[in-house]
Amino acid sequence: DECDGLHGEETPQTDPIENLTSIQVLVEPVGRWFEAYIRRRNRNLSASFQELEEEESSSEEEDDEEFQLQEHPMLRTLDPKDWKNQDHYAVLGLPHLRYKATQRQIKAAHKAIVLKHHPDKRKAAGEQIFTFCTIEILSDPVKRRAFDSVDPTFDNAVPSKSEGKENFFEVFSPVFERNARWSSKKLVPYLGTAESSFEEVDSFYSFWYNFDSWREFSYLDEEEKEKAECRDERRWIEKQNRASRAQRKKEEMNRIRTLVDSAYGCDPRIKKFKEEEKARKESEKKAKVEAKKKEQEEKERARQAELETARLAKQKEEEEARQAAQLAKKEKEVQKKAIKKERQKLRTTCKNWNYFADNEAESVKMMEEVEKLCDRLELTSLQSLNEILTSGSKEESKAAVEKQVQEVNALLQKEKEAEVQARQAARNAEHASGGGGGGKGWNEDDLQLLIKAVNLFPAGTNARWEVIANYMNLHSTSGLKRTAKDVINKAKNLQKLDPLQKDEINKKAFEKFKKEHTSVPPSIDNALPSERFDASSGEGNANPWTTEEQKLLEQALKTYPVSTPERWEKIAAAVPGRTKKDCMKRYKVSRVHAAGSCDCSTASVCRCPRRWGWTLQKTGLHWHQNPHTTT
């Protein structure tokens, strides 16, 4: 009031300096702004939040005031029982808002219809139109989402590639915008424009290729589980509904995928990006090729430089070596000329002195000694000797020459003795080692046994040298065990011998063989040799088998068992004068006699158990005369 009084009354004009007085006014805060301030302080909220809250409430109030209901023209003819096939937004008068309508708007629309078409107001006319369950569906978020998923006004069409090639953005932009309502995520990227960057386009297609849709099709269930009479029927209905929902969901996702694929195939930006990527890769590839080519050229230049450096170094070394060789050659030529000169001087001087001899024989001998001095003495020795011969008398010269001859002869004798000793040492070492065979001595018997084994087991025999070593260990009388390595070394050593040495060894072997066989008295008459009755004159040897041949056959049967390849050829080779057929027939006849199945009356001489004592062993057939038999 005081303030109003001050402002309402007229005051005389006075000097401002005189009116400077302190005035205190008591003000009580009131109004809606103060109320808002108190609310914010009590609730610990900021002014921006309060303003946003007020703006939202005011916008909702404005929307409630601005939206208008569009009454369904066929509202009076709708059947409440056919509620599932009706457009609930149209029934409430919200066909223009549909899924964008808020709960406040839905409630307001329902309130308006209730006030207008309530049954109490239509009793007089006998109308019963207010029996719909629209408000129950649209007020329940779950049921409303189910109805929105099958909105009859939604366009599920997908443009083809041919439609989108001409006007891509005009054709596909509205399609993606209306399908964005099914996204579970609120921030849905737009299709963009022709100037959109690669990141924006890539983000757009990544979102739609991984599209998460909340759209479901429970509203289209053909059976209602609430109508089931029992639990089994309810389960069956739920199973059928789940299957149909899954099928429709799959079709919906295929539709979205087809939409995205069509847009991706028609998008001119994708084509442009691919061309840019191709050009970039070509550029990178070309740059790599150029870099590789440049690197190879650098390597080639470096290699050529290294080769040139090596060539120059080698050329320098060769030049130095050539110069050194020329210098050495010159020095050698000089030395050679000097030696030749000194030798000629020595020959001339000795010739002038008549080689210090009184007769021709001594002169010839001294001439040979002088030539020996020319060949053996070095340049310095020749020069010293020539100086003595030039400056001294004949006796001094002769003494100097004879002294030099003695020294040269002594040196030659030492060299000859050293050579002889070396040869003797080598010969001793060879004899000590037996000429091979791992340091084990080889006597004449072992050498002959080795030669025989090598002939018995030719090249190609399996494990030939092991077989030969076993054969020698079995038949040798020296008691030494030979290995395959010893046998190989000795065989190689025998091959390296001179023909004279081989002849000497063979001669010794023959003499030994002759001595052994001549020392035994002949027993052919006492042995009663068997006779051959089955051999023709044109096959093999028709002579009777002697005791010696029988022993050789028995030994060969021992040496070559049944598993030996080409057994009978080797047995025949071990029995001189007998063929393979002779040995085989002799063996068969011996087995028949050993079995006692022959007829003694068929031959004048027979060796069956009644006349002879036979021993049939695993390694061969052995027999001896039975002294107790009378026949």
XYZ file of C-alpha atoms in Angstrom:
631
model
C 0.000 0.000 0.000
C 2.817 2.294 0.774
C 4.292 1.628 -2.597
C 0.975 2.221 -4.288
C 0.640 5.470 -2.416
C 4.052 6.591 -3.441
C 3.334 5.873 -7.050
C -0.229 7.161 -7.061
C 0.255 10.623 -5.485
C 1.916 13.515 -7.308
C 5.007 14.914 -5.600
C 6.555 18.278 -6.256
C 9.774 18.412 -8.251
C 12.700 18.667 -5.880
C 16.406 18.300 -6.211
C 17.447 14.624 -6.314
C 20.257 15.314 -3.922
C 17.841 16.542 -1.321
C 15.527 13.497 -1.662
C 18.220 10.866 -1.087
C 16.691 9.117 1.920
C 16.598 5.392 2.904
C 13.223 3.733 2.346
C 12.459 0.196 3.633
C 9.590 -1.770 2.111
C 8.274 -5.116 3.452
C 7.431 -7.461 0.530
C 5.693 -10.830 0.856
C 6.554 -13.299 -2.000
C 3.481 -14.596 -3.772
C 2.538 -15.870 -7.220
C 3.068 -18.985 -9.319
C 6.755 -18.345 -9.833
C 7.337 -18.274 -6.121
C 5.325 -21.440 -5.803
C 7.498 -23.097 -8.438
C 10.599 -21.938 -6.604
C 9.359 -23.436 -3.313
C 8.567 -26.720 -5.042
C 11.988 -26.939 -6.604
C 13.672 -26.185 -3.307
C 11.652 -28.789 -1.443
C 12.206 -31.459 -4.146
C 15.864 -30.575 -4.874
C 15.137 -30.001 -8.578
C 16.662 -27.551 -10.988
C 14.828 -24.841 -12.826
C 15.367 -26.513 -16.206
C 13.651 -29.701 -15.033
C 10.716 -27.745 -13.715
C 10.437 -25.848 -16.965
C 10.577 -29.096 -18.937
C 7.881 -30.603 -16.741
C 5.707 -27.573 -17.198
C 6.329 -27.566 -20.944
C 5.326 -31.234 -21.200
C 2.198 -30.723 -19.151
C 1.332 -27.615 -21.099
C 1.978 -29.420 -24.412
C -0.249 -32.295 -23.313
C -2.943 -29.837 -22.303
C -2.590 -28.075 -25.614
C -2.760 -31.439 -27.448
C -5.860 -32.358 -25.488
C -7.389 -29.036 -26.358
C -6.314 -29.138 -30.023
C -7.073 -32.777 -31.048
C -10.515 -33.368 -32.464
C -12.489 -36.587 -32.518
C -13.553 -38.054 -35.842
C -16.618 -40.140 -35.148
C -16.793 -43.471 -36.944
C -19.463 -43.256 -39.644
C -20.490 -46.893 -39.104
C -20.338 -46.769 -35.325
C -24.016 -47.633 -34.877
C -23.757 -50.671 -37.171
C -20.721 -52.341 -35.554
C -21.201 -55.697 -33.860
C -19.598 -55.845 -30.392
C -19.019 -59.574 -30.805
C -16.837 -58.926 -33.862
C -14.483 -56.663 -31.890
C -11.344 -58.430 -33.143
C -11.939 -57.330 -36.735
C -12.739 -53.698 -35.876
C -10.466 -50.621 -36.013
C -10.314 -49.560 -32.369
C -8.723 -46.182 -33.127
C -11.569 -45.393 -35.536
C -14.136 -46.458 -32.947
C -12.681 -43.928 -30.484
C -12.498 -41.284 -33.199
C -8.673 -41.283 -33.380
C -7.985 -42.678 -36.864
C -5.693 -39.768 -37.671
C -3.482 -40.319 -34.590
C -3.510 -44.097 -34.256
C -0.301 -45.401 -32.587
C 0.816 -41.813 -31.877
C -2.162 -41.183 -29.593
C -1.283 -40.771 -25.929
C -3.094 -42.402 -23.044
C -4.521 -39.020 -22.101
C -5.970 -38.617 -25.583
C -7.364 -42.143 -25.555
C -9.041 -41.527 -22.212
C -10.403 -38.188 -23.406
C -11.802 -39.770 -26.566
C -13.385 -42.562 -24.565
C -14.881 -40.024 -22.190
C -16.357 -38.068 -25.074
C -17.934 -41.177 -26.589
C -19.277 -42.243 -23.218
C -20.950 -38.881 -22.756
C -22.451 -39.036 -26.209
C -23.454 -42.676 -26.584
C -24.025 -43.914 -23.041
C -26.810 -46.506 -22.842
C -28.725 -44.413 -20.312
C -29.072 -41.667 -22.907
C -30.126 -44.071 -25.659
C -32.743 -46.012 -23.781
C -35.549 -44.041 -25.281
C -34.381 -44.791 -28.805
C -33.725 -48.417 -27.911
C -30.081 -48.304 -29.070
C -27.395 -50.502 -27.563
C -24.090 -49.412 -29.114
C -21.899 -48.917 -26.065
C -20.757 -52.493 -25.578
C -17.344 -52.436 -27.197
C -14.075 -53.511 -25.535
C -12.002 -50.897 -27.386
C -10.943 -49.054 -24.259
C -9.804 -52.318 -22.662
C -7.431 -53.015 -25.554
C -6.026 -49.517 -26.076
C -5.591 -48.785 -22.373
C -3.574 -51.993 -21.807
C 0.022 -51.514 -23.163
C 0.413 -55.224 -23.999
C -2.890 -55.545 -25.810
C -2.410 -52.198 -27.540
C 1.029 -53.300 -28.812
C -0.526 -56.519 -30.108
C -3.173 -54.483 -31.984
C -0.602 -51.968 -33.278
C 1.484 -54.872 -34.626
C -1.366 -55.835 -36.962
C -2.548 -52.295 -37.711
C -4.780 -52.733 -40.800
C -3.760 -49.329 -42.164
C -0.012 -50.134 -42.165
C 1.551 -50.677 -45.582
C 3.782 -53.789 -45.575
C 4.750 -53.418 -49.222
C 8.440 -53.585 -50.184
C 9.584 -51.660 -53.272
C 11.341 -53.675 -55.931
C 14.800 -52.895 -57.276
C 13.374 -51.696 -60.567
C 11.224 -49.139 -58.735
C 14.112 -47.821 -56.672
C 16.725 -47.467 -59.398
C 15.226 -44.270 -60.823
C 14.215 -42.402 -57.653
C 15.980 -44.207 -54.859
C 15.575 -41.693 -52.046
C 11.958 -40.776 -52.956
C 10.945 -44.453 -53.046
C 12.791 -45.929 -50.058
C 12.852 -43.039 -47.558
C 9.117 -43.220 -46.648
C 9.275 -47.017 -46.492
C 12.103 -46.997 -43.932
C 10.398 -44.206 -41.978
C 7.142 -46.108 -41.576
C 8.945 -49.358 -40.730
C 11.033 -47.570 -38.097
C 7.992 -47.729 -35.777
C 8.719 -51.439 -35.195
C 12.232 -50.807 -33.853
C 12.909 -51.648 -30.223
C 15.532 -48.899 -30.228
C 14.249 -45.336 -30.271
C 17.161 -43.758 -32.150
C 16.622 -45.025 -35.677
C 19.037 -43.682 -38.346
C 17.564 -42.084 -41.451
C 18.269 -43.156 -45.008
C 20.085 -39.890 -45.604
C 20.886 -38.145 -48.852
C 23.226 -38.578 -51.777
C 25.849 -36.516 -49.911
C 25.873 -38.766 -46.828
C 29.287 -39.989 -45.726
C 30.427 -43.589 -45.764
C 30.180 -43.811 -41.969
C 26.545 -42.654 -42.008
C 25.567 -45.078 -44.757
C 27.432 -47.939 -43.087
C 25.750 -47.168 -39.754
C 22.321 -47.093 -41.448
C 22.689 -50.507 -43.118
C 24.335 -52.042 -40.053
C 21.307 -50.969 -38.007
C 18.774 -52.371 -40.452
C 20.667 -55.607 -41.108
C 20.610 -56.168 -37.328
C 17.092 -54.797 -36.937
C 15.453 -55.594 -33.579
C 11.676 -55.532 -34.029
C 9.130 -55.519 -31.234
C 6.321 -56.434 -33.614
C 4.439 -59.555 -32.532
C 1.314 -61.271 -33.795
C -0.556 -62.530 -30.749
C -3.588 -60.480 -31.828
C -4.086 -62.851 -34.757
C -4.315 -65.984 -32.587
C -7.151 -68.114 -33.926
C -7.802 -69.782 -30.586
C -8.220 -68.148 -27.181
C -6.803 -70.138 -24.320
C -9.347 -68.585 -21.929
C -12.019 -70.603 -23.706
C -10.244 -73.902 -23.047
C -12.139 -76.374 -20.908
C -9.109 -78.162 -19.454
C -5.395 -77.800 -18.970
C -4.447 -80.065 -21.887
C -6.605 -78.101 -24.276
C -5.089 -74.861 -23.005
C -1.597 -76.217 -23.591
C -2.529 -77.344 -27.088
C -3.926 -73.887 -27.867
C -0.755 -72.220 -26.540
C 1.366 -74.526 -28.685
C -0.641 -73.719 -31.809
C -0.498 -70.001 -31.071
C 3.273 -70.072 -30.518
C 3.814 -71.860 -33.805
C 1.683 -69.396 -35.763
C 3.355 -66.413 -34.070
C 6.835 -67.769 -34.849
C 5.879 -68.296 -38.483
C 4.519 -64.756 -38.831
C 7.565 -63.342 -37.021
C 9.833 -65.187 -39.455
C 7.903 -63.805 -42.419
C 8.149 -60.306 -40.954
C 11.929 -60.542 -40.543
C 12.237 -61.873 -44.103
C 10.222 -58.867 -45.273
C 12.554 -56.469 -43.452
C 15.608 -58.297 -44.841
C 14.178 -58.123 -48.363
C 13.586 -54.398 -47.913
C 17.168 -53.799 -46.764
C 18.628 -55.981 -49.539
C 16.608 -54.149 -52.179
C 17.701 -50.779 -50.839
C 21.338 -51.884 -50.631
C 21.265 -53.143 -54.198
C 19.751 -49.914 -55.547
C 21.643 -47.435 -53.384
C 23.788 -45.271 -55.680
C 25.994 -44.373 -52.720
C 26.998 -48.030 -52.264
C 27.978 -48.205 -55.912
C 29.971 -45.016 -55.528
C 31.675 -46.279 -52.365
C 32.531 -49.581 -54.056
C 34.043 -47.758 -57.008
C 36.007 -45.535 -54.641
C 37.141 -48.586 -52.663
C 38.117 -50.355 -55.866
C 40.023 -47.289 -57.042
C 41.692 -47.033 -53.628
C 42.722 -50.705 -53.710
C 43.985 -50.337 -57.259
C 45.945 -47.299 -56.180
C 47.367 -49.154 -53.168
C 48.177 -52.154 -55.346
C 49.859 -49.938 -57.893
C 51.756 -48.167 -55.121
C 52.869 -51.545 -53.722
C 53.978 -52.683 -57.168
C 55.883 -49.446 -57.663
C 57.437 -49.723 -54.206
C 58.387 -53.357 -54.826
C 59.791 -52.472 -58.221
C 61.738 -49.621 -56.702
C 63.005 -51.899 -53.941
C 64.073 -54.502 -56.494
C 65.822 -51.829 -58.514
C 67.611 -50.655 -55.375
C 68.603 -54.229 -54.574
C 69.759 -54.760 -58.146
C 71.803 -51.573 -58.032
C 73.305 -52.619 -54.708
C 74.042 -56.083 -56.102
C 75.629 -54.633 -59.213
C 77.672 -52.299 -57.025
C 78.794 -55.254 -54.897
C 79.624 -57.249 -58.018
C 81.553 -54.318 -59.436
C 83.417 -53.899 -56.152
C 84.172 -57.620 -56.028
C 85.232 -57.573 -59.673
C 87.572 -54.655 -59.092
C 88.976 -56.307 -55.968
C 89.448 -59.592 -57.824
C 90.983 -57.766 -60.760
C 93.324 -56.004 -58.386
C 94.252 -59.277 -56.699
C 94.781 -60.935 -60.066
C 96.925 -58.024 -61.195
C 98.955 -58.202 -58.004
C 99.247 -61.971 -58.347
C 100.227 -61.585 -61.995
C 102.849 -59.008 -61.120
C 104.107 -61.180 -58.274
C 104.192 -64.170 -60.630
C 106.050 -62.134 -63.216
C 108.461 -60.946 -60.575
C 108.920 -64.477 -59.289
C 109.311 -65.695 -62.849
C 111.909 -63.044 -63.503
C 113.705 -63.932 -60.306
C 113.452 -67.588 -61.214
C 114.757 -66.860 -64.680
C 117.589 -64.841 -63.201
C 118.334 -67.568 -60.719
C 118.013 -70.201 -63.430
C 120.410 -68.294 -65.638
C 122.753 -67.811 -62.710
C 122.610 -71.528 -61.858
C 123.092 -72.417 -65.503
C 126.040 -70.067 -65.649
C 127.571 -71.465 -62.475
C 127.013 -75.049 -63.670
C 128.619 -74.274 -66.989
C 131.457 -72.592 -65.157
C 131.873 -75.641 -62.932
C 131.868 -78.001 -65.919
C 134.335 -75.790 -67.808
C 136.674 -75.486 -64.836
C 136.612 -79.214 -64.155
C 137.094 -79.920 -67.840
C 140.076 -77.614 -67.921
C 141.546 -79.521 -64.999
C 140.778 -82.783 -66.861
C 138.312 -83.622 -64.066
C 141.267 -84.033 -61.681
C 141.923 -87.530 -63.132
C 145.022 -89.283 -64.410
C 143.257 -91.764 -66.668
C 140.104 -91.999 -68.689
C 138.171 -94.176 -66.220
C 138.694 -91.753 -63.374
C 137.811 -88.903 -65.719
C 134.482 -90.532 -66.616
C 133.708 -91.247 -62.980
C 134.556 -87.688 -61.965
C 132.461 -86.381 -64.853
C 129.455 -88.239 -63.419
C 130.165 -86.824 -59.977
C 130.402 -83.298 -61.411
C 127.018 -83.746 -63.123
C 125.634 -84.953 -59.824
C 126.950 -81.784 -58.177
C 125.353 -79.653 -60.887
C 121.992 -81.300 -60.260
C 122.054 -81.275 -56.440
C 123.880 -78.105 -55.388
C 122.131 -74.796 -54.891
C 123.247 -71.497 -56.382
C 125.194 -70.364 -53.327
C 127.016 -73.684 -53.068
C 127.877 -73.577 -56.751
C 129.165 -70.009 -56.436
C 131.307 -70.896 -53.422
C 132.694 -73.961 -55.175
C 133.458 -71.978 -58.350
C 135.257 -69.301 -56.323
C 137.467 -71.955 -54.777
C 138.107 -73.540 -58.164
C 138.932 -70.168 -59.699
C 141.195 -68.869 -56.970
C 142.793 -72.104 -55.729
C 145.294 -74.507 -57.105
C 144.529 -77.847 -58.708
C 145.014 -79.754 -55.463
C 142.791 -77.336 -53.545
C 140.182 -77.460 -56.285
C 140.267 -81.264 -56.342
C 139.933 -81.399 -52.571
C 137.003 -78.983 -52.629
C 135.262 -80.964 -55.371
C 135.830 -84.298 -53.630
C 134.550 -82.872 -50.352
C 131.417 -81.597 -52.026
C 130.940 -84.936 -53.781
C 131.183 -86.784 -50.465
C 128.593 -84.501 -48.871
C 126.174 -84.963 -51.772
C 126.659 -88.744 -51.790
C 126.092 -88.866 -48.023
C 122.890 -86.884 -48.425
C 121.686 -89.187 -51.203
C 122.503 -92.230 -49.081
C 120.469 -90.837 -46.183
C 117.504 -90.187 -48.425
C 117.708 -93.693 -49.843
C 117.907 -95.231 -46.359
C 114.918 -93.175 -45.196
C 112.930 -94.354 -48.199
C 113.861 -97.964 -47.519
C 112.876 -97.621 -43.878
C 109.542 -96.106 -44.832
C 108.837 -98.970 -47.215
C 109.836 -101.502 -44.597
C 107.623 -99.835 -41.991
C 104.692 -99.877 -44.388
C 105.332 -103.531 -45.182
C 105.583 -104.393 -41.496
C 102.374 -102.554 -40.755
C 100.668 -104.419 -43.577
C 101.892 -107.760 -42.280
C 100.989 -106.840 -38.704
C 97.435 -106.025 -39.747
C 97.222 -109.012 -42.052
C 96.728 -106.765 -45.067
C 93.253 -105.824 -43.846
C 90.692 -107.476 -41.658
C 90.741 -105.239 -38.605
C 94.262 -106.062 -37.391
C 93.688 -109.852 -37.152
C 96.251 -112.139 -38.724
C 95.366 -114.096 -41.863
C 97.138 -117.382 -42.443
C 97.146 -119.372 -45.653
C 94.179 -121.516 -44.610
C 92.041 -118.482 -43.836
C 92.976 -116.854 -47.144
C 92.011 -119.966 -49.076
C 88.805 -120.265 -47.066
C 87.982 -116.632 -47.861
C 88.591 -117.168 -51.583
C 86.403 -120.257 -51.512
C 83.611 -118.448 -49.627
C 83.695 -115.510 -52.048
C 83.293 -117.937 -54.945
C 80.543 -119.872 -53.165
C 78.508 -116.771 -52.348
C 78.567 -114.548 -55.451
C 77.390 -110.947 -55.689
C 73.625 -110.650 -55.222
C 73.443 -112.985 -52.245
C 71.311 -111.552 -49.468
C 73.610 -110.181 -46.713
C 76.533 -111.630 -48.657
C 79.417 -110.499 -46.446
C 77.663 -111.539 -43.234
C 77.101 -114.984 -44.759
C 80.777 -115.187 -45.794
C 81.886 -114.130 -42.288
C 79.660 -116.781 -40.682
C 80.963 -119.382 -43.127
C 84.561 -118.546 -42.206
C 83.854 -118.549 -38.467
C 82.247 -121.975 -38.890
C 85.027 -123.588 -40.955
C 88.165 -121.694 -39.897
C 90.761 -123.545 -37.833
C 92.497 -120.381 -36.561
C 89.886 -119.719 -33.882
C 89.564 -116.037 -34.832
C 86.117 -114.533 -35.186
C 85.785 -112.529 -38.391
C 83.233 -109.778 -38.920
C 81.720 -108.665 -42.195
C 83.939 -105.570 -42.086
C 87.097 -107.710 -41.688
C 86.081 -109.890 -44.619
C 85.333 -106.875 -46.853
C 88.664 -105.204 -46.043
C 90.643 -108.373 -46.713
C 88.769 -109.047 -49.973
C 89.507 -105.521 -51.177
C 93.147 -105.942 -50.180
C 93.385 -109.164 -52.176
C 91.903 -107.432 -55.208
C 94.618 -104.769 -55.002
C 97.452 -107.313 -55.050
C 99.761 -107.530 -58.028
C 99.247 -110.454 -60.435
C 102.572 -111.910 -59.319
C 101.461 -111.950 -55.696
C 98.161 -113.564 -56.679
C 99.992 -116.235 -58.639
C 102.249 -116.853 -55.659
C 99.259 -117.284 -53.328
C 97.549 -119.666 -55.752
C 100.759 -121.607 -56.161
C 101.116 -122.015 -52.413
C 97.502 -123.094 -52.126
C 97.936 -125.692 -54.873
C 101.086 -127.049 -53.289
C 99.323 -127.343 -49.949
C 96.344 -129.061 -51.554
C 98.637 -131.449 -53.399
C 100.584 -132.211 -50.246
C 97.448 -132.936 -48.224
C 95.963 -135.217 -50.863
C 99.136 -137.076 -51.682
C 99.822 -137.819 -48.032
C 96.635 -139.887 -47.774
C 96.983 -143.393 -49.291
C 94.506 -144.073 -52.019
C 91.517 -146.087 -50.815
C 89.424 -146.277 -53.937
C 89.545 -150.062 -54.109
C 88.649 -150.444 -50.416
C 85.888 -147.864 -50.537
C 83.734 -149.908 -52.881
C 82.423 -146.951 -54.873
C 78.858 -146.981 -56.038
C 78.012 -147.356 -59.694
C 75.629 -145.294 -61.784
C 72.976 -147.209 -63.690
C 70.491 -144.429 -64.525
C 72.701 -141.903 -66.314
C 73.108 -141.889 -70.051
C 76.412 -141.374 -71.753
C 75.455 -137.872 -72.800
C 74.533 -136.496 -69.328
C 77.081 -135.412 -66.714
C 79.882 -137.607 -65.450
C 79.233 -141.362 -65.756
C 82.167 -142.293 -63.491
C 81.408 -143.730 -60.041
C 81.440 -141.430 -57.018
C 84.668 -141.569 -55.072
C 85.064 -141.162 -51.336
C 86.526 -137.671 -51.802
C 83.578 -136.575 -53.980
C 81.161 -137.982 -51.416
C 82.831 -135.930 -48.662
C 82.725 -132.780 -50.777
C 79.020 -133.353 -51.462
C 78.304 -133.835 -47.753
C 80.230 -130.662 -46.893
C 78.360 -128.683 -49.564
C 75.017 -129.950 -48.232
C 76.041 -128.629 -44.814
C 77.225 -125.297 -46.179
C 74.151 -124.541 -48.263
C 70.895 -125.245 -46.417
C 67.544 -125.631 -48.164
C 66.741 -121.882 -47.865
C 69.824 -120.890 -49.923
C 68.903 -119.475 -53.364
C 70.379 -121.461 -56.308
C 71.436 -124.125 -53.834
C 72.262 -126.942 -56.240
C 74.311 -124.701 -58.522
C 76.492 -123.801 -55.550
C 76.697 -127.451 -54.426
C 77.755 -128.488 -57.927
C 80.389 -125.756 -57.908
C 81.762 -127.179 -54.635
C 82.145 -130.704 -56.120
C 84.668 -130.577 -59.005
C 83.795 -132.709 -62.026
C 80.114 -133.082 -61.074
C 77.122 -131.276 -62.553
C 73.974 -130.095 -60.868
C 72.100 -133.186 -62.100
C 74.805 -135.512 -60.782
C 74.601 -133.976 -57.309
C 70.798 -134.059 -57.218
C 70.621 -137.695 -58.368
C 73.339 -138.696 -55.919
C 71.389 -137.053 -53.106
C 68.139 -138.806 -54.098
C 69.838 -142.215 -54.342
C 71.465 -141.669 -50.961
C 68.092 -140.876 -49.371
C 66.588 -144.050 -50.861
C 69.469 -146.116 -49.509
C 69.206 -144.421 -46.133
C 65.517 -145.320 -45.968
C 66.373 -148.998 -46.756
C 63.964 -149.280 -49.675
C 66.423 -150.506 -52.316
C 66.812 -154.089 -53.625
C 70.319 -155.359 -52.979
C 69.946 -157.921 -55.727
C 69.603 -155.239 -58.382
C 73.192 -154.119 -58.138
C 76.455 -155.784 -57.616
C 77.439 -153.108 -55.145
C 74.816 -151.425 -52.942
C 75.092 -149.214 -49.886
C 71.959 -149.931 -47.928
C 71.722 -150.417 -44.141
C 72.260 -154.149 -44.532
C 75.745 -153.528 -45.940
C 76.610 -150.041 -44.727
C 76.006 -148.010 -41.621
C 74.213 -144.804 -42.761
C 73.674 -141.674 -40.722
C 70.952 -139.339 -42.026
C 71.396 -135.986 -40.371
C 69.626 -132.671 -40.771
C 72.603 -131.036 -42.457
C 73.347 -133.840 -44.913
C 73.870 -137.550 -45.512
C 76.887 -139.362 -44.045
C 77.795 -143.007 -44.404
C 80.484 -145.451 -43.282
C 81.106 -149.129 -43.953
C 79.625 -151.511 -41.397
C 82.434 -153.873 -40.425
C 80.019 -156.331 -38.784
C 78.114 -157.150 -41.967
C 79.017 -160.377 -43.685
C 77.498 -159.533 -47.017
